[in-house]
């Protein structure tokens, strides 16, 4: 028996540091870390010491003997990883960082824009390196936590529990939170740069990307609005009514909203419950944006069947990847006209349609909305939900590169035009990398930005003791 990492592991690598056997891989710095969905435990090296269980902020590690039926496949996936990856010498990654941020008597004043996961890991990094640092966190909303509080799906319980990681760093005496203050609106970035030694942008990238739509109006909702409303307990989002709904986009957020639609289906008026939900993926299955665990979560939904559109792109049965082989085994179906079943009670059909890039969404005569794709198909449905990715909201005075990402070198912001560093301005999290990666990815990202900040401070002339 060994311990097993489950699918909601967010790769923050807290477990790697504490494992006495060095049996958790790929670790930060190793090949495959950037692209892996989760880390894995080598069952042949694990001695069941449980150190990793206590270190895991997402409760994503369990002993094999206590796995539930739906968790059992993860034991095989952990084993498979080590069967595929040659046993190259594995080095223990360096996750601790030396050096204090400022000398005795000196004080570094840092402003952080945003209070999501990237800000939290950054604050942790900063506090570890200096007792004389002062951090002020500006947050536009009245609660801290960013997407971890507002966006992550309520059924991702282990991930949502990571909000407890904010307690210690954000409760520290050296940290001040300024809520309901939007940088760029209530206070400018120039004012912050004048007032603080260093400004770190941790403002994320949660503005939904829009699709072309000619007057589809209220029939198209944004996935993020639904998830935020559900998480924040504001207006409960109404369940899709009528037999058919199209979800535009096939990343993990699209799958979050599909599970939501399945959960709330019986909230629709009697006889109007959803029966068919079509997920349109722009890419072919080989380049699908969703992760394997998001797909397996769909298969685990009660009272649903998952199918594949036979007129879309379909993976080969002998594909290398287990995910593609699993997709190829889905029963195929026709889809696109009126939904196959009338509205009402009964199992929900979830149909994956690949190679369908949306060209337009408009009001239709046959249903409420008609979504046309560049492949020349039209999907009719009663409602549509858009989940086509995210970009950052521009902040005046902050450079902006492709996909809204703040141009940077290892976290130091640089001019988009000249590539020169902008003194004292740093970036972390989704604002730095674009909208990809889970909560835990922000830990390594924060370490990189703070390491760069420390290197820059060291290379500057020593400052005089400046207690403000
Ligand atoms: C719908 C959804 C579901 C997800 N589910 C998962 C999951 O299940 N598991 C997982 O590991 N990851 C998940 N993620 C990814 C995860 O949420 C991100 O990795 C993480 O939130 C990025 O952290 P961040 O701090 O960069 O951005 P955010 O969490 O977006 O934090 C940015 C913060 O900055 C604030 N802000 C922005 N602009 C300003 C401004 N001008 N002034 C002041 N404050 C500002 C925002 O209000 C926000 O609080 C999900 C993402 C989304 C969108
Ligand atoms: S149980 Fe112990 S030996 Fe096994 S992976 Fe966790 S920390 Fe490593
Ligand atoms: S969430 Fe972090 S600590 Fe838990 S298993 Fe994944 S990498 Fe390890």
Coordinates of N, CA and C and ligand atoms in Angstrom, one line a residue, residues 8-11 112-120 138-141 143-153 156 159-160 162 166 178 180-187 201-206 223-224 227-228 231 252-254 256 259 297 390 393-395 428-442, ligand 1:
X8 N -7.6 16.5 -7.7 CA -7.7 18.0 -7.4 C -6.5 18.6 -6.9
X9 N -5.4 17.8 -6.9 CA -4.0 18.3 -6.5 C -3.8 19.6 -7.3
X10 N -3.3 20.6 -6.7 CA -3.1 21.9 -7.4 C -1.7 22.2 -7.6
X11 N -0.8 21.2 -7.4 CA 0.6 21.4 -7.8 C 1.4 22.4 -7.0
X112 N 0.6 45.4 -2.7 CA 0.2 44.3 -3.6 C -1.2 44.7 -4.1
X113 N -1.4 44.5 -5.4 CA -2.7 44.8 -6.0 C -3.4 43.5 -6.2
X114 N -4.5 43.3 -5.4 CA -5.2 42.0 -5.5 C -5.0 41.2 -4.3
X115 N -6.0 40.3 -4.0 CA -5.8 39.5 -2.8 C -6.2 38.0 -3.1
X116 N -5.9 37.6 -4.3 CA -6.1 36.2 -4.6 C -5.0 35.3 -4.2
X117 N -5.0 34.1 -4.8 CA -4.0 33.1 -4.4 C -2.5 33.6 -4.7
X118 N -2.4 34.3 -5.8 CA -1.0 34.8 -6.1 C -0.6 35.8 -5.1
X119 N -1.5 36.6 -4.6 CA -1.1 37.6 -3.6 C -0.8 36.9 -2.3
X120 N -1.6 35.9 -1.9 CA -1.4 35.1 -0.7 C 0.0 34.5 -0.7
X138 N -4.2 45.9 -1.6 CA -5.4 46.6 -2.1 C -6.3 45.6 -2.8
X139 N -7.5 45.5 -2.4 CA -8.5 44.6 -3.1 C -9.7 45.4 -3.5
X140 N -10.2 45.2 -4.7 CA -11.3 45.9 -5.2 C -12.6 45.4 -4.6
X141 N -12.7 44.2 -4.2 CA -13.9 43.7 -3.6 C -13.9 43.8 -2.0
X143 N -14.2 41.2 0.0 CA -13.7 40.0 0.6 C -12.3 39.7 -0.1
X144 N -11.4 39.0 0.6 CA -10.2 38.6 0.0 C -10.4 37.2 -0.6
X145 N -9.4 36.8 -1.4 CA -9.4 35.4 -1.8 C -9.5 35.3 -3.3
X146 N -9.9 36.4 -4.0 CA -9.9 36.3 -5.5 C -10.8 35.2 -6.0
X147 N -10.3 34.5 -7.1 CA -11.1 33.5 -7.7 C -11.3 32.3 -6.8
X148 N -10.3 32.1 -5.9 CA -10.4 30.9 -5.0 C -11.7 31.0 -4.2
X149 N -12.1 32.2 -3.8 CA -13.3 32.4 -3.0 C -14.5 32.5 -4.0
X150 N -14.3 33.3 -5.1 CA -15.4 33.7 -5.9 C -15.7 32.8 -7.1
X151 N -14.6 32.1 -7.6 CA -14.8 31.4 -8.9 C -14.8 29.9 -8.8
X152 N -13.9 29.3 -7.9 CA -13.7 27.9 -7.9 C -15.0 27.2 -7.5
X153 N -15.3 26.2 -8.3 CA -16.7 25.6 -8.2 C -16.9 25.0 -6.7
X156 N -15.7 21.6 -5.8 CA -14.2 21.4 -5.6 C -13.8 21.7 -4.1
X159 N -10.1 22.1 -2.9 CA -9.5 23.3 -3.4 C -10.0 24.5 -2.6
X160 N -11.3 24.6 -2.5 CA -11.9 25.7 -1.8 C -11.4 25.8 -0.4
X162 N -8.6 25.6 0.6 CA -7.3 26.2 0.6 C -7.4 27.7 1.0
X166 N -4.9 31.5 3.7 CA -4.8 33.0 3.8 C -4.7 33.5 5.2
X178 N -6.5 46.6 2.5 CA -7.4 47.8 2.1 C -8.5 47.3 1.2
X180 N -12.2 47.0 -1.0 CA -13.1 47.9 -1.8 C -12.3 49.1 -2.3
X181 N -11.1 48.8 -2.8 CA -10.3 49.9 -3.4 C -9.7 49.4 -4.7
X182 N -10.2 49.9 -5.8 CA -9.8 49.4 -7.1 C -8.6 50.3 -7.6
X183 N -7.5 49.6 -7.7 CA -6.3 50.3 -8.2 C -6.5 50.7 -9.7
X184 N -6.2 51.9 -10.0 CA -6.5 52.4 -11.4 C -7.8 53.2 -11.4
X185 N -8.6 53.1 -10.3 CA -9.9 53.8 -10.2 C -9.9 54.6 -9.0
X186 N -9.7 54.0 -7.8 CA -9.8 54.7 -6.5 C -8.4 55.2 -6.2
X187 N -7.4 54.6 -6.7 CA -6.0 55.1 -6.4 C -5.2 54.7 -7.7
X201 N 1.9 43.5 -8.8 CA 0.5 43.3 -9.3 C 0.1 41.9 -9.2
X202 N -1.0 41.6 -8.5 CA -1.5 40.3 -8.4 C -3.0 40.3 -8.7
X203 N -3.2 41.1 -9.8 CA -4.6 41.4 -10.1 C -5.3 40.4 -11.0
X204 N -4.7 39.3 -11.3 CA -5.4 38.2 -12.0 C -5.7 38.5 -13.4
X205 N -6.6 37.7 -13.9 CA -7.1 37.9 -15.3 C -8.5 37.2 -15.4
X206 N -9.5 37.9 -14.8 CA -10.8 37.2 -14.7 C -11.9 37.8 -15.5
X223 N -20.1 32.0 -18.0 CA -19.9 30.9 -17.0 C -19.4 31.6 -15.6
X224 N -18.5 32.5 -15.7 CA -17.9 33.1 -14.5 C -19.0 33.8 -13.7
X227 N -20.8 31.1 -11.7 CA -20.1 30.6 -10.6 C -19.9 31.6 -9.5
X228 N -19.7 32.9 -9.9 CA -19.5 33.9 -8.8 C -20.8 34.0 -8.1
X231 N -21.2 31.1 -5.7 CA -20.2 31.1 -4.6 C -20.5 32.2 -3.6
X252 N -11.6 23.9 -18.4 CA -12.2 23.4 -17.1 C -13.3 24.2 -16.5
X253 N -13.3 25.5 -16.8 CA -14.4 26.4 -16.4 C -15.7 26.0 -17.1
X254 N -15.6 25.6 -18.3 CA -16.8 25.1 -19.0 C -17.3 23.9 -18.3
X256 N -16.9 23.1 -15.2 CA -17.5 23.5 -13.9 C -18.9 23.9 -14.1
X259 N -21.2 20.9 -14.8 CA -21.6 20.2 -13.5 C -22.6 21.0 -12.7
X297 N -14.6 13.8 -14.0 CA -15.6 14.3 -13.1 C -17.0 14.3 -13.8
X390 N -10.3 33.8 -20.4 CA -10.2 35.0 -19.6 C -9.1 35.9 -20.1
X393 N -8.2 42.8 -17.0 CA -8.8 44.1 -17.2 C -7.6 45.1 -17.2
X394 N -7.5 46.0 -18.1 CA -6.4 46.9 -18.2 C -6.3 47.9 -16.9
X395 N -5.2 48.2 -16.4 CA -5.0 49.2 -15.4 C -4.1 50.3 -15.9
X428 N 2.7 38.9 -10.6 CA 2.6 37.5 -10.2 C 1.2 37.0 -10.5
X429 N 1.2 35.6 -10.6 CA -0.1 35.0 -10.8 C -0.7 35.1 -12.2
X430 N -2.0 35.1 -12.4 CA -2.6 35.1 -13.7 C -2.2 36.4 -14.5
X431 N -2.0 37.5 -13.8 CA -1.6 38.7 -14.4 C -0.3 38.6 -15.1
X432 N 0.6 37.7 -14.5 CA 1.9 37.5 -15.1 C 2.0 36.4 -16.1
X433 N 1.1 35.3 -15.9 CA 1.3 34.1 -16.8 C 0.1 34.0 -17.8
X434 N -0.9 34.8 -17.6 CA -2.2 34.6 -18.4 C -3.0 33.6 -17.6
X435 N -4.3 33.5 -18.1 CA -5.3 32.7 -17.4 C -5.1 31.2 -17.6
X436 N -4.0 30.7 -17.0 CA -3.9 29.2 -17.0 C -3.2 28.8 -15.7
X437 N -3.5 27.6 -15.3 CA -2.9 27.0 -14.1 C -3.8 27.2 -12.9
X438 N -3.6 26.2 -12.0 CA -4.5 26.2 -10.8 C -3.9 27.0 -9.7
X439 N -4.6 26.9 -8.5 CA -4.2 27.7 -7.4 C -2.8 27.5 -7.0
X440 N -2.4 26.2 -6.9 CA -1.0 25.9 -6.4 C 0.1 26.4 -7.4
X441 N -0.2 26.5 -8.7 CA 0.8 27.0 -9.6 C 1.3 28.4 -9.2
X442 N 0.5 29.1 -8.4 CA 0.9 30.5 -8.0 C 2.0 30.5 -7.0
Ligands
LIG1 C1 -14.1 29.7 -12.6 C2 -12.8 29.3 -12.2 C3 -12.6 28.1 -11.6 C4 -11.4 27.6 -11.1 N1 -11.3 26.4 -10.5 C5 -10.1 26.0 -10.1 C6 -9.9 24.8 -9.4 O1 -10.9 24.0 -9.2 N2 -8.7 24.4 -9.0 C7 -7.6 25.2 -9.1 O2 -6.5 24.8 -8.7 N3 -7.7 26.4 -9.8 C8 -8.9 26.8 -10.3 N4 -9.0 28.0 -10.9 C9 -7.8 28.8 -11.2 C10 -7.4 29.7 -10.0 O3 -8.6 30.4 -9.6 C11 -6.3 30.6 -10.4 O4 -5.1 29.9 -10.5 C12 -6.0 31.7 -9.3 O5 -7.2 32.3 -8.9 C13 -5.1 32.8 -9.9 O6 -4.8 33.6 -8.8 P1 -4.5 35.2 -9.0 O7 -4.3 35.7 -7.6 O8 -3.5 35.4 -10.0 O9 -5.9 35.8 -9.5 P2 -7.3 36.0 -8.8 O10 -7.7 34.9 -7.9 O11 -8.2 36.4 -9.9 O12 -7.0 37.3 -7.8 C14 -6.9 38.6 -8.3 C15 -7.4 39.5 -7.3 O13 -7.1 40.8 -7.7 C16 -8.3 41.7 -7.5 N5 -8.1 42.8 -8.4 C17 -8.1 42.8 -9.8 N6 -7.9 44.0 -10.3 C18 -7.7 44.8 -9.2 C19 -7.5 46.2 -9.1 N7 -7.4 47.0 -10.2 N8 -7.5 46.8 -7.8 C20 -7.6 46.0 -6.7 N9 -7.9 44.6 -6.8 C21 -7.9 44.1 -8.0 C22 -9.4 40.8 -7.8 O14 -10.6 41.2 -7.3 C23 -9.0 39.5 -7.2 O15 -9.3 39.4 -5.8 C24 -10.2 28.4 -11.4 C25 -10.4 29.6 -12.1 C26 -11.6 30.0 -12.5 C27 -11.8 31.3 -13.3

